[in-house]
Every structure is written in structure tokens, then in C-alpha cells.
Amino acid sequence: YLRAVYLFFDNIAISLSVIGFALVFFYFLYQWLRYGRDPAKGTIIPLFAAPPEMSAAAMRYVDRHNSYDNKTFTAAIVELAVKGHVTIKEEGGVTTLQRRDGGKPLKNEEEAIKRHFFPKEKHRAIELKRENHIRVGGANTALKERLQRAYDGYFRDNYGKWWLGLLFTFIAAVFCLAGIVLQFPSRYATDAFIGTLLPILPLLLASFALNNGFTSREGKGFLIGVGVLFGILPAALGLWYVWISVDGYLELIPTICAFASTMLCAFYLEWMQAPTKEGRKALDHIEGLRVYLSTADESARLEAFNPPEKTPELFERMLPYAIALDVETSWAAKFRNVLAAAALGPATAAATA
């Protein structure tokens, strides 16, 4: 027992650093095992229709784990056109939405953006440009707010548990720095302290970008680049500065533990988010629809599920969902011959009349 005590205090810098890192690691591991694990995925099979309660914008919002972006807004506008409420025209690089009467029933969030585009009966068209930012921005905000209210119950963020982990990360960093002050010789303790302390905050913030880059379907390169430039590079320079200052590799352990605890804290913020059972069911349905929309050719596996006949009407009806799931190119390729034949039909009839 006494030998263990002596060993602990003789290596106080390493002891405190390892204890701090273990505190962060095992806290987040316990919280993830208890709250952060996703419900088991269901069997994914090709599905040929969206969930009846979901618009294309809602599908993208849920597929991105309740994250809103401009393409969510785009999918909603295209679906307004498909349902017969607007006509989309491009002229001179400006997109114009022209109001149409009638149309198929809209979801709540779609009604909201239509009301902002055309707040009065006299408003029959709107150009999507800066001069109309009040109406366009209002429609964008209305869509986002209604999606949040309708679907935020599909995921648990567990942020409350992460904040306690952030406190433990701060304690771990203090332990590492305290160990340096208590044990390192005065001739290089200050250098080791500075090399460890200064990169911690940039590393924490940049690790959020890194994690988002690893998990995002788009903008990966930019986010990872930001994380490396503003987080990994300063941490590497800090570690190098400590290494040239100290006497041995073991004295790098406090710095390594401080940096590792910081990155764990940032990564676990994303890992702690988990879908509810309802959210998992919706994600499975979305994934099944993605399989169908993204399969360019009718494979034998897809044919076994009796997909609907390819028609121009089917292409148009499902286009907003293909846009929402980032598979519009594959969806268009699937219908290339069908659309070409549909365009050729009237021309052939005119030529033979």
C-alpha cells in the first residue's frame, strides 16, 4: 500500500493526468452506453413512397438528425410546384415563383411558406432575390420553426449530460497542468505549462468541426480542414514545444492526456445524440426510400419488390424527395429514357399528322 502511495506521489504529474483522462473517458462511456446508443436499426428494404405524414423538407430535416439547411428549403419549394401551388421559372439567373390556384393538399410547414411567399391575394409572383428578403426569409424561418416543433421529439440530444462532461474535462485539464507545476523542474515547467494550456481551447472548438466533418454527408473537406488547421495543428505544435522542452517521453503524458480529454469531450457531444424509437422508425423508412431513389438501374433485387412503373408523373412526384436525400442525379438517370420518350412523343405525333 505504501509503495503504491509513494509511486503515486513520485509520479504526480502522470498520476493526476491519467486520473483526469480516466474521469472524462469513463464518464462519457457510461453516459453513451446508457443514453447515447441508437436503437437497433430495422431491416432496410426498398420502399417506393415517403412516410405519409412527411413532406420532402421534413424528410431531409429528419434524415440530417434534425439539422436544417438551405436544401431543405429548396426541397419544400420544389414540392410546392409538384403539388400544383406554384410554377418555377428561371430567367436571367433569377428564379421566380408564380402562384397557382388549386393544387393538392399541403402539409402544415408547406402552408406556412406559401403564406409567407404570397401573404395577400394580390401577390401572384415572387422573385427569389435580395430585394424580397423579408418574404423569402420569413418563409425560410417559418419552415424551420415548424419542422423543429413537429420533429424534435424524434431525437434526444442529451446536452445536459454533456455539460457535466465538459466540467470533468476542465477538471482533467487542471489536473494535467497541476501535475506539471508540482513535478516538472522549474527550468522547463513554464514551457510545458504554456505548450499544454494554449492549444486546449482551439482544439476543443476545432474538434467540433472535425467531428461534424467525419459525420456529415456534405462539406466534409472544409470542416475537416478547419479542424486540422485550427485544432490539430496548434495541438501538434504545442506537443512539439513541450517535447523539445522536457527531458523524456514520459513527461509528454500530461500534455497528451489534456489534449485527448479535450477531443473526447467534443466528439461525445455528437455521439450522445440518439434517435428515439419513433425517430429510428422514420430513419429506417427514409433509408428504404433512398435505396429505391438512388438505384440508377432496376436491379434484380429491386425488381423482386415490384417497383412502380416508371412514368413522367412518378418522376415528378418523387423528385422533391430525391432532392431532399441528395440522390436527384441517380433519380434522373433512372428516368432518362422515359423522359426522352415522353418529350419525343408530341414531336413524333406532329410530324406524322
Tab-separated table of C-alpha atoms in Angstrom:
chain	number	residue	atom	x	y	z
A	1	TYR	CA	0.000	0.000	0.000
A	2	LEU	CA	2.762	2.442	0.972
A	3	ARG	CA	4.690	1.575	-2.179
A	4	ALA	CA	1.615	2.456	-4.246
A	5	VAL	CA	1.283	5.763	-2.392
A	6	TYR	CA	4.961	6.553	-2.923
A	7	LEU	CA	4.697	5.594	-6.597
A	8	PHE	CA	1.660	7.886	-6.987
A	9	PHE	CA	3.373	10.928	-5.457
A	10	ASP	CA	6.746	10.251	-7.054
A	11	ASN	CA	4.983	10.434	-10.437
A	12	ILE	CA	2.375	13.000	-9.500
A	13	ALA	CA	2.210	14.581	-12.974
A	14	ILE	CA	1.470	11.270	-14.701
A	15	SER	CA	-0.852	10.133	-11.876
A	16	LEU	CA	-3.037	13.249	-11.962
A	17	SER	CA	-3.106	13.301	-15.760
A	18	VAL	CA	-4.201	9.682	-16.090
A	19	ILE	CA	-6.837	10.128	-13.366
A	20	GLY	CA	-8.225	13.201	-15.153
A	21	PHE	CA	-8.355	11.457	-18.523
A	22	ALA	CA	-9.940	8.334	-16.987
A	23	LEU	CA	-12.587	10.525	-15.332
A	24	VAL	CA	-13.566	12.008	-18.697
A	25	PHE	CA	-13.362	8.743	-20.627
A	26	PHE	CA	-15.371	6.577	-18.245
A	27	TYR	CA	-17.979	9.280	-17.614
A	28	PHE	CA	-18.735	9.656	-21.306
A	29	LEU	CA	-18.553	5.900	-21.873
A	30	TYR	CA	-21.134	5.301	-19.138
A	31	GLN	CA	-23.422	8.047	-20.459
A	32	TRP	CA	-23.144	6.754	-24.020
A	33	LEU	CA	-23.889	3.174	-23.007
A	34	ARG	CA	-26.918	4.309	-21.020
A	35	TYR	CA	-28.335	7.154	-23.121
A	36	GLY	CA	-26.379	7.703	-26.333
A	37	ARG	CA	-26.686	4.406	-28.168
A	38	ASP	CA	-29.076	4.395	-31.080
A	39	PRO	CA	-31.997	1.964	-31.061
A	40	ALA	CA	-31.264	-1.062	-33.233
A	41	LYS	CA	-31.770	-0.431	-36.945
A	42	GLY	CA	-34.575	-2.310	-38.617
A	43	THR	CA	-34.240	-4.359	-41.778
A	44	ILE	CA	-33.789	-1.956	-44.669
A	45	ILE	CA	-35.750	-2.877	-47.793
A	46	PRO	CA	-36.531	-0.706	-50.832
A	47	LEU	CA	-39.631	1.416	-50.249
A	48	PHE	CA	-41.456	3.235	-53.007
A	49	ALA	CA	-43.229	6.013	-51.109
A	50	ALA	CA	-42.372	8.523	-48.427
A	51	PRO	CA	-43.942	8.282	-44.964
A	52	PRO	CA	-47.435	9.709	-45.482
A	53	GLU	CA	-47.030	12.322	-42.753
A	54	MET	CA	-43.725	13.668	-44.115
A	55	SER	CA	-43.082	16.343	-46.691
A	56	ALA	CA	-39.822	16.300	-48.625
A	57	ALA	CA	-38.463	19.085	-46.387
A	58	ALA	CA	-39.397	17.129	-43.271
A	59	MET	CA	-37.679	14.038	-44.641
A	60	ARG	CA	-34.419	15.924	-45.176
A	61	TYR	CA	-34.662	17.523	-41.733
A	62	VAL	CA	-35.098	14.145	-40.018
A	63	ASP	CA	-32.509	12.411	-42.218
A	64	ARG	CA	-29.961	15.017	-41.115
A	65	HIS	CA	-30.841	14.290	-37.475
A	66	ASN	CA	-32.915	17.437	-37.098
A	67	SER	CA	-30.454	19.697	-38.856
A	68	TYR	CA	-31.803	22.403	-41.178
A	69	ASP	CA	-30.052	23.732	-44.270
A	70	ASN	CA	-30.841	25.655	-47.453
A	71	LYS	CA	-31.518	22.489	-49.411
A	72	THR	CA	-34.380	21.738	-47.011
A	73	PHE	CA	-35.935	24.989	-48.198
A	74	THR	CA	-35.238	24.074	-51.839
A	75	ALA	CA	-36.963	20.696	-51.478
A	76	ALA	CA	-40.013	22.428	-49.993
A	77	ILE	CA	-40.235	24.877	-52.922
A	78	VAL	CA	-39.973	22.072	-55.485
A	79	GLU	CA	-42.717	20.156	-53.679
A	80	LEU	CA	-44.954	23.248	-53.785
A	81	ALA	CA	-44.504	23.186	-57.558
A	82	VAL	CA	-45.122	19.433	-57.833
A	83	LYS	CA	-48.348	19.788	-55.849
A	84	GLY	CA	-49.553	22.495	-58.203
A	85	HIS	CA	-49.327	25.575	-55.966
A	86	VAL	CA	-46.508	27.422	-57.747
A	87	THR	CA	-44.744	27.469	-61.091
A	88	ILE	CA	-40.958	27.810	-61.015
A	89	LYS	CA	-39.383	29.907	-63.760
A	90	GLU	CA	-35.718	30.715	-64.379
A	91	GLU	CA	-34.863	33.809	-66.407
A	92	GLY	CA	-31.694	35.852	-66.439
A	93	GLY	CA	-30.311	33.941	-63.474
A	94	VAL	CA	-33.328	34.854	-61.311
A	95	THR	CA	-35.783	32.252	-60.006
A	96	THR	CA	-39.415	33.370	-59.948
A	97	LEU	CA	-42.275	31.595	-58.210
A	98	GLN	CA	-45.653	32.229	-59.778
A	99	ARG	CA	-48.692	31.463	-57.685
A	100	ARG	CA	-51.224	28.919	-58.989
A	101	ASP	CA	-54.742	28.327	-57.757
A	102	GLY	CA	-55.922	24.933	-56.617
A	103	GLY	CA	-53.360	22.187	-56.140
A	104	LYS	CA	-53.064	19.155	-53.920
A	105	PRO	CA	-53.306	19.405	-50.094
A	106	LEU	CA	-50.211	20.750	-48.357
A	107	LYS	CA	-48.544	19.801	-45.099
A	108	ASN	CA	-48.545	22.362	-42.292
A	109	GLU	CA	-44.980	23.516	-42.965
A	110	GLU	CA	-45.706	23.882	-46.688
A	111	GLU	CA	-48.770	26.013	-45.990
A	112	ALA	CA	-46.589	28.235	-43.820
A	113	ILE	CA	-44.033	29.003	-46.510
A	114	LYS	CA	-46.763	29.582	-49.108
A	115	ARG	CA	-48.393	32.153	-46.810
A	116	HIS	CA	-45.077	33.996	-46.480
A	117	PHE	CA	-44.404	33.922	-50.213
A	118	PHE	CA	-47.898	35.224	-51.015
A	119	PRO	CA	-49.238	36.993	-47.899
A	120	LYS	CA	-52.013	38.778	-49.823
A	121	GLU	CA	-54.266	37.759	-52.667
A	122	LYS	CA	-52.702	40.428	-54.897
A	123	HIS	CA	-49.280	38.747	-54.571
A	124	ARG	CA	-49.162	36.459	-57.605
A	125	ALA	CA	-45.388	36.089	-58.009
A	126	ILE	CA	-42.141	36.475	-56.079
A	127	GLU	CA	-38.556	36.629	-57.289
A	128	LEU	CA	-36.094	34.790	-55.045
A	129	LYS	CA	-33.592	37.617	-54.681
A	130	ARG	CA	-32.264	40.002	-52.053
A	131	GLU	CA	-34.940	42.663	-52.575
A	132	ASN	CA	-37.565	40.193	-51.333
A	133	HIS	CA	-35.567	39.035	-48.317
A	134	ILE	CA	-38.400	39.768	-45.862
A	135	ARG	CA	-40.860	37.411	-47.549
A	136	VAL	CA	-38.259	34.816	-48.551
A	137	GLY	CA	-36.511	34.931	-45.173
A	138	GLY	CA	-39.848	34.743	-43.394
A	139	ALA	CA	-40.787	31.632	-45.401
A	140	ASN	CA	-37.429	30.034	-44.620
A	141	THR	CA	-37.768	30.759	-40.895
A	142	ALA	CA	-41.376	29.555	-40.799
A	143	LEU	CA	-40.394	26.251	-42.394
A	144	LYS	CA	-37.549	25.724	-39.942
A	145	GLU	CA	-39.677	26.540	-36.885
A	146	ARG	CA	-42.488	24.199	-37.887
A	147	LEU	CA	-40.102	21.360	-38.599
A	148	GLN	CA	-38.499	21.856	-35.195
A	149	ARG	CA	-41.856	21.727	-33.441
A	150	ALA	CA	-43.021	18.694	-35.381
A	151	TYR	CA	-39.896	16.516	-35.328
A	152	ASP	CA	-37.594	17.465	-32.462
A	153	GLY	CA	-39.150	14.612	-30.496
A	154	TYR	CA	-37.525	12.203	-32.936
A	155	PHE	CA	-34.099	12.704	-31.314
A	156	ARG	CA	-32.579	13.107	-27.850
A	157	ASP	CA	-29.632	15.479	-27.655
A	158	ASN	CA	-28.614	14.628	-24.052
A	159	TYR	CA	-26.937	18.046	-23.788
A	160	GLY	CA	-27.469	18.178	-20.027
A	161	LYS	CA	-25.253	15.151	-19.571
A	162	TRP	CA	-22.631	16.611	-21.909
A	163	TRP	CA	-22.306	19.802	-19.832
A	164	LEU	CA	-21.259	17.744	-16.808
A	165	GLY	CA	-18.724	16.022	-19.030
A	166	LEU	CA	-17.402	19.436	-20.062
A	167	LEU	CA	-16.894	20.231	-16.372
A	168	PHE	CA	-14.998	16.950	-15.941
A	169	THR	CA	-12.882	17.863	-18.966
A	170	PHE	CA	-11.992	21.176	-17.327
A	171	ILE	CA	-11.052	19.306	-14.144
A	172	ALA	CA	-8.923	16.871	-16.171
A	173	ALA	CA	-7.066	19.771	-17.804
A	174	VAL	CA	-6.485	21.346	-14.371
A	175	PHE	CA	-5.102	18.018	-13.104
A	176	CYS	CA	-2.681	17.831	-16.037
A	177	LEU	CA	-1.487	21.399	-15.546
A	178	ALA	CA	-1.238	20.955	-11.780
A	179	GLY	CA	0.906	17.860	-12.295
A	180	ILE	CA	3.274	19.854	-14.487
A	181	VAL	CA	3.580	22.606	-11.867
A	182	LEU	CA	4.069	20.158	-8.989
A	183	GLN	CA	6.668	17.839	-10.536
A	184	PHE	CA	8.443	19.350	-13.516
A	185	PRO	CA	11.743	21.156	-12.817
A	186	SER	CA	11.432	24.926	-12.820
A	187	ARG	CA	13.801	25.258	-15.801
A	188	TYR	CA	11.137	23.908	-18.187
A	189	ALA	CA	7.888	23.719	-16.174
A	190	THR	CA	6.707	27.073	-17.564
A	191	ASP	CA	7.333	25.990	-21.167
A	192	ALA	CA	5.482	22.693	-20.631
A	193	PHE	CA	2.615	24.538	-18.940
A	194	ILE	CA	2.255	27.018	-21.822
A	195	GLY	CA	2.593	24.325	-24.513
A	196	THR	CA	-0.211	22.364	-22.857
A	197	LEU	CA	-2.553	25.207	-21.936
A	198	LEU	CA	-2.659	27.371	-25.062
A	199	PRO	CA	-3.915	24.768	-27.602
A	200	ILE	CA	-6.733	23.409	-25.383
A	201	LEU	CA	-9.488	25.891	-26.293
A	202	PRO	CA	-8.720	25.951	-30.060
A	203	LEU	CA	-8.551	22.148	-30.003
A	204	LEU	CA	-11.963	21.909	-28.291
A	205	LEU	CA	-13.645	24.211	-30.809
A	206	ALA	CA	-11.907	22.699	-33.830
A	207	SER	CA	-12.793	19.168	-32.703
A	208	PHE	CA	-16.474	20.054	-33.153
A	209	ALA	CA	-15.691	20.865	-36.795
A	210	LEU	CA	-13.669	17.666	-37.180
A	211	ASN	CA	-16.450	15.506	-35.813
A	212	ASN	CA	-19.059	17.199	-37.992
A	213	GLY	CA	-16.765	16.693	-40.969
A	214	PHE	CA	-16.468	12.965	-40.277
A	215	THR	CA	-20.242	12.508	-39.901
A	216	SER	CA	-21.587	14.994	-42.473
A	217	ARG	CA	-22.654	13.950	-45.963
A	218	GLU	CA	-21.531	17.272	-47.438
A	219	GLY	CA	-18.829	19.831	-46.795
A	220	LYS	CA	-16.554	17.156	-45.332
A	221	GLY	CA	-13.339	18.587	-46.735
A	222	PHE	CA	-13.985	22.112	-45.483
A	223	LEU	CA	-14.965	21.049	-41.960
A	224	ILE	CA	-12.065	18.618	-41.621
A	225	GLY	CA	-9.717	21.275	-42.978
A	226	VAL	CA	-10.938	23.774	-40.369
A	227	GLY	CA	-10.469	21.187	-37.630
A	228	VAL	CA	-6.944	20.342	-38.719
A	229	LEU	CA	-5.854	23.952	-39.284
A	230	PHE	CA	-7.264	25.462	-36.100
A	231	GLY	CA	-7.138	22.452	-33.768
A	232	ILE	CA	-4.825	19.609	-34.712
A	233	LEU	CA	-2.029	21.875	-35.952
A	234	PRO	CA	-1.916	24.054	-32.773
A	235	ALA	CA	-2.067	20.895	-30.633
A	236	ALA	CA	0.782	19.325	-32.618
A	237	LEU	CA	2.848	22.497	-32.244
A	238	GLY	CA	2.086	22.573	-28.512
A	239	LEU	CA	3.123	18.934	-28.121
A	240	TRP	CA	6.297	19.583	-30.102
A	241	TYR	CA	7.093	22.607	-27.939
A	242	VAL	CA	6.687	20.539	-24.789
A	243	TRP	CA	8.767	17.703	-26.246
A	244	ILE	CA	11.779	19.942	-27.020
A	245	SER	CA	11.487	21.438	-23.527
A	246	VAL	CA	11.297	18.348	-21.305
A	247	ASP	CA	13.800	15.596	-20.519
A	248	GLY	CA	11.895	12.463	-21.556
A	249	TYR	CA	8.891	10.991	-23.332
A	250	LEU	CA	7.041	10.224	-20.090
A	251	GLU	CA	6.815	13.944	-19.438
A	252	LEU	CA	4.647	14.280	-22.540
A	253	ILE	CA	1.864	12.288	-20.845
A	254	PRO	CA	0.201	15.294	-19.099
A	255	THR	CA	0.010	17.168	-22.410
A	256	ILE	CA	-1.305	14.130	-24.291
A	257	CYS	CA	-3.944	13.445	-21.609
A	258	ALA	CA	-5.113	17.072	-21.661
A	259	PHE	CA	-5.477	17.060	-25.450
A	260	ALA	CA	-7.137	13.630	-25.540
A	261	SER	CA	-9.683	14.635	-22.876
A	262	THR	CA	-10.496	17.785	-24.844
A	263	MET	CA	-11.108	15.920	-28.106
A	264	LEU	CA	-13.199	13.263	-26.361
A	265	CYS	CA	-15.411	15.971	-24.921
A	266	ALA	CA	-16.067	17.489	-28.348
A	267	PHE	CA	-16.634	14.153	-30.086
A	268	TYR	CA	-19.031	12.898	-27.443
A	269	LEU	CA	-21.342	15.866	-27.987
A	270	GLU	CA	-22.213	14.347	-31.366
A	271	TRP	CA	-22.130	10.740	-30.142
A	272	MET	CA	-24.554	11.491	-27.315
A	273	GLN	CA	-27.294	12.437	-29.772
A	274	ALA	CA	-29.590	9.500	-30.450
A	275	PRO	CA	-32.920	8.916	-32.197
A	276	THR	CA	-35.958	7.881	-30.212
A	277	LYS	CA	-37.846	4.745	-31.258
A	278	GLU	CA	-40.117	6.909	-33.401
A	279	GLY	CA	-37.083	8.611	-34.927
A	280	ARG	CA	-35.381	5.277	-35.630
A	281	LYS	CA	-38.509	4.026	-37.392
A	282	ALA	CA	-38.591	7.152	-39.561
A	283	LEU	CA	-34.871	6.850	-40.395
A	284	ASP	CA	-35.342	3.223	-41.461
A	285	HIS	CA	-38.203	4.239	-43.751
A	286	ILE	CA	-36.126	7.078	-45.198
A	287	GLU	CA	-33.206	4.720	-45.824
A	288	GLY	CA	-35.512	2.289	-47.627
A	289	LEU	CA	-36.756	5.097	-49.877
A	290	ARG	CA	-33.170	6.205	-50.520
A	291	VAL	CA	-32.306	2.697	-51.728
A	292	TYR	CA	-35.060	2.939	-54.331
A	293	LEU	CA	-34.385	6.532	-55.395
A	294	SER	CA	-30.613	6.068	-55.691
A	295	THR	CA	-30.624	2.819	-57.691
A	296	ALA	CA	-29.976	4.017	-61.218
A	297	ASP	CA	-30.921	0.720	-62.880
A	298	GLU	CA	-33.691	-1.648	-61.873
A	299	SER	CA	-31.562	-4.369	-60.327
A	300	ALA	CA	-32.854	-7.884	-59.740
A	301	ARG	CA	-33.053	-7.114	-56.019
A	302	LEU	CA	-35.245	-4.076	-56.656
A	303	GLU	CA	-37.474	-5.888	-59.154
A	304	ALA	CA	-38.243	-8.517	-56.520
A	305	PHE	CA	-40.148	-5.843	-54.572
A	306	ASN	CA	-42.391	-4.906	-57.532
A	307	PRO	CA	-41.397	-1.249	-58.005
A	308	PRO	CA	-43.975	1.049	-59.611
A	309	GLU	CA	-43.934	1.578	-63.359
A	310	LYS	CA	-41.617	4.358	-64.427
A	311	THR	CA	-43.637	7.260	-65.767
A	312	PRO	CA	-43.037	11.015	-66.066
A	313	GLU	CA	-45.683	11.514	-63.380
A	314	LEU	CA	-43.814	9.258	-60.938
A	315	PHE	CA	-40.556	11.084	-61.669
A	316	GLU	CA	-42.153	14.440	-60.915
A	317	ARG	CA	-43.952	13.252	-57.777
A	318	MET	CA	-40.813	11.803	-56.186
A	319	LEU	CA	-38.350	14.474	-57.384
A	320	PRO	CA	-38.658	16.620	-54.197
A	321	TYR	CA	-37.768	13.569	-52.092
A	322	ALA	CA	-34.799	12.744	-54.323
A	323	ILE	CA	-33.567	16.324	-53.856
A	324	ALA	CA	-34.126	16.068	-50.112
A	325	LEU	CA	-31.996	12.906	-49.929
A	326	ASP	CA	-29.237	14.164	-52.274
A	327	VAL	CA	-29.930	11.485	-54.888
A	328	GLU	CA	-31.549	13.638	-57.590
A	329	THR	CA	-28.822	12.726	-60.098
A	330	SER	CA	-29.444	8.989	-59.703
A	331	TRP	CA	-33.205	9.549	-59.814
A	332	ALA	CA	-32.905	11.486	-63.075
A	333	ALA	CA	-30.636	8.794	-64.566
A	334	LYS	CA	-33.250	6.158	-63.764
A	335	PHE	CA	-35.825	8.056	-65.855
A	336	ARG	CA	-33.586	9.266	-68.682
A	337	ASN	CA	-35.173	7.068	-71.363
A	338	VAL	CA	-38.716	7.578	-70.032
A	339	LEU	CA	-38.412	11.353	-70.098
A	340	ALA	CA	-36.771	11.300	-73.524
A	341	ALA	CA	-39.634	9.192	-74.900
A	342	ALA	CA	-42.223	11.493	-73.327
A	343	ALA	CA	-40.557	14.529	-74.937
A	344	LEU	CA	-40.291	12.753	-78.292
A	345	GLY	CA	-43.947	11.673	-78.332
A	346	PRO	CA	-45.567	15.053	-79.159
A	347	ALA	CA	-42.919	15.836	-81.748
A	348	THR	CA	-43.480	12.495	-83.489
A	349	ALA	CA	-47.240	12.979	-83.467
A	350	ALA	CA	-46.881	16.436	-85.033
A	351	ALA	CA	-44.524	15.159	-87.714
A	352	THR	CA	-46.841	12.342	-88.775
A	353	ALA	CA	-50.091	14.348	-88.658
